[in-house]
PDB file of C-alpha atoms in Angstrom:
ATOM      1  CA  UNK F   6    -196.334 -33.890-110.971  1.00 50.00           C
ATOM      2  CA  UNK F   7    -193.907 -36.070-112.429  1.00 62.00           C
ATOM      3  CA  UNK F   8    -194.349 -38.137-115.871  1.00 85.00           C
ATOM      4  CA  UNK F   9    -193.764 -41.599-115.964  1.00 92.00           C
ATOM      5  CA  UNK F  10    -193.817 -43.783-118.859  1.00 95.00           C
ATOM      6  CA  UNK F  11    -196.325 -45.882-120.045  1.00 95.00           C
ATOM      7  CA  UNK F  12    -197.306 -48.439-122.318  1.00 95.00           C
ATOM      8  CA  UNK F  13    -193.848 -49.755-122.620  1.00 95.00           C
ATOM      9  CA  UNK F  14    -192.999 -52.256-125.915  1.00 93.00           C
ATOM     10  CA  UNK F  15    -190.465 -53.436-128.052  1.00 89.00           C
ATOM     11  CA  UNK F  16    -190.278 -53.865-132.008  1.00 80.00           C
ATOM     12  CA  UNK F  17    -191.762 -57.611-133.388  1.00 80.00           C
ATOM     13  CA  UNK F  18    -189.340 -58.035-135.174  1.00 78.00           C
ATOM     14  CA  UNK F  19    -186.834 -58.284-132.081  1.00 79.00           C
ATOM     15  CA  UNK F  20    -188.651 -61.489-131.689  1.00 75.00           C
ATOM     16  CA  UNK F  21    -187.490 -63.293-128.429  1.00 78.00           C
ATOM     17  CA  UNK F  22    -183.890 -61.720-128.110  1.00 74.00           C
ATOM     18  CA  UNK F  23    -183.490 -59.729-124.701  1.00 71.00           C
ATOM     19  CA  UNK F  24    -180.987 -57.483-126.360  1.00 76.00           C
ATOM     20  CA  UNK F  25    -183.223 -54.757-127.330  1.00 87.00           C
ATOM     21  CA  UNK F  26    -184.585 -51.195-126.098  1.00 89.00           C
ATOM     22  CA  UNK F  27    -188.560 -50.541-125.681  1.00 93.00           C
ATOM     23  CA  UNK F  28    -190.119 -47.455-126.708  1.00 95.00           C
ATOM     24  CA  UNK F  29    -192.401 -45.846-124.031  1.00 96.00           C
ATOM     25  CA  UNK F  30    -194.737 -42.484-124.475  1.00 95.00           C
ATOM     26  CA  UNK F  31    -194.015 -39.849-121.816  1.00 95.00           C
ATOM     27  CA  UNK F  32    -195.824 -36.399-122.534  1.00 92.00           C
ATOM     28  CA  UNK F  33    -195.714 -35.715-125.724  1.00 92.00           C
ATOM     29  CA  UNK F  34    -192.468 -37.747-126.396  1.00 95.00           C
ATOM     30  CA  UNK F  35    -190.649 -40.984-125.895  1.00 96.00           C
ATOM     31  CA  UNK F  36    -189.406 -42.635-123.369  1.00 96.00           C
ATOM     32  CA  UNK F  37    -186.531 -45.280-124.119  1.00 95.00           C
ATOM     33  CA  UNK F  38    -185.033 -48.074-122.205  1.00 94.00           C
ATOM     34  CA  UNK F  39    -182.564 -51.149-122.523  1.00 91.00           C
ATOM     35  CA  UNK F  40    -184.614 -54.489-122.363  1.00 88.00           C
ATOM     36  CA  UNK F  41    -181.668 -56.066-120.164  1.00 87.00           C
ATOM     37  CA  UNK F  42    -181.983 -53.885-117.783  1.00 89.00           C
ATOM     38  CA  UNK F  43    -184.677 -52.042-116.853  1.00 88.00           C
ATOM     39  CA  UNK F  44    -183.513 -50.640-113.785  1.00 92.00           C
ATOM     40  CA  UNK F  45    -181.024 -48.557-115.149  1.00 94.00           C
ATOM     41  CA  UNK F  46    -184.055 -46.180-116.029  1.00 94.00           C
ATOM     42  CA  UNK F  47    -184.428 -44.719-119.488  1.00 95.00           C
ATOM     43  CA  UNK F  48    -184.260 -41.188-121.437  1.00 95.00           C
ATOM     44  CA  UNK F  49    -186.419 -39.283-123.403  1.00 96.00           C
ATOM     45  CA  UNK F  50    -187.162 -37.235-126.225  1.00 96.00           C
ATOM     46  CA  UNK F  51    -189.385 -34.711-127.634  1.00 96.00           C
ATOM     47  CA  UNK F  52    -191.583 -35.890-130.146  1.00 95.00           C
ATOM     48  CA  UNK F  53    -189.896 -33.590-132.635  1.00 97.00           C
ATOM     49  CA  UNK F  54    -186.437 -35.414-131.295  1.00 97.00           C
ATOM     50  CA  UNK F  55    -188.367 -38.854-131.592  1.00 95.00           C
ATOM     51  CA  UNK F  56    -189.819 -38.618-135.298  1.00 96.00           C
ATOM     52  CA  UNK F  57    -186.468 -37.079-136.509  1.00 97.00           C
ATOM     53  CA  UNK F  58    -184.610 -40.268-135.383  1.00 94.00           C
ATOM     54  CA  UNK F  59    -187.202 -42.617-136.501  1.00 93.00           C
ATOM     55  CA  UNK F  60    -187.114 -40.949-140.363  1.00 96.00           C
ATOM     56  CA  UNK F  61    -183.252 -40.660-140.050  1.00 97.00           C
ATOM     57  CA  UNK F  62    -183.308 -45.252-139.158  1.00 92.00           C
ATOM     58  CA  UNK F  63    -185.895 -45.591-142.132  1.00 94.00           C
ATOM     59  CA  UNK F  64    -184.003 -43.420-144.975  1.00 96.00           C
ATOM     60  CA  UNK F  65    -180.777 -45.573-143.648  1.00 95.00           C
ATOM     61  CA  UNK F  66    -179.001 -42.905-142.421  1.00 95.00           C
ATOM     62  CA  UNK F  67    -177.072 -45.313-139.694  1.00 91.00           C
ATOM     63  CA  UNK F  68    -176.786 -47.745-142.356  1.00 86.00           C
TER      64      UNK F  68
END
C-alpha cells in the first residue's frame, strides 16, 4: 500500500504569498511540496531527516 500525504499546510507567517512549500506527514516523516505548483509532486524525509533540518533553520545554520 502506498503512503500519501496528508494534512498538507504552510507556515503563518508566509501569510498570503504563493511562493512557499507546505509541509505534509507521510509515515513517520514529511512530505514537502512547492505551493506554486502542486503538481510537480513533492519529496520526503525521515523524521530523523525532518527534525535535523528544522534544528539546523532555527540555530541559523542557512543564515
Amino acid at each position: 500500500m502506498a503512503l500519501h500525504p496528508e494534512g498538507w499546510r504552510k507556515s503563518t507567517r508566509s501569510g498570503q504569498r504563493t511562493s512557499c512549500v507546505e509541509v505534509g506527514r507521510i509515515g513517520d516523516g514529511a512530505a514537502v511540496r512547492d505551493t506554486k505548483d502542486r503538481s510537480l509532486g513533492y519529496f520526503t524525509t525521515t523524521s530523523t531527516q525532518w527534525e535535523t533540518f528544522l534544528n539546523a533553520v532555527k540555530t541559523g545554520r542557512f543564515s
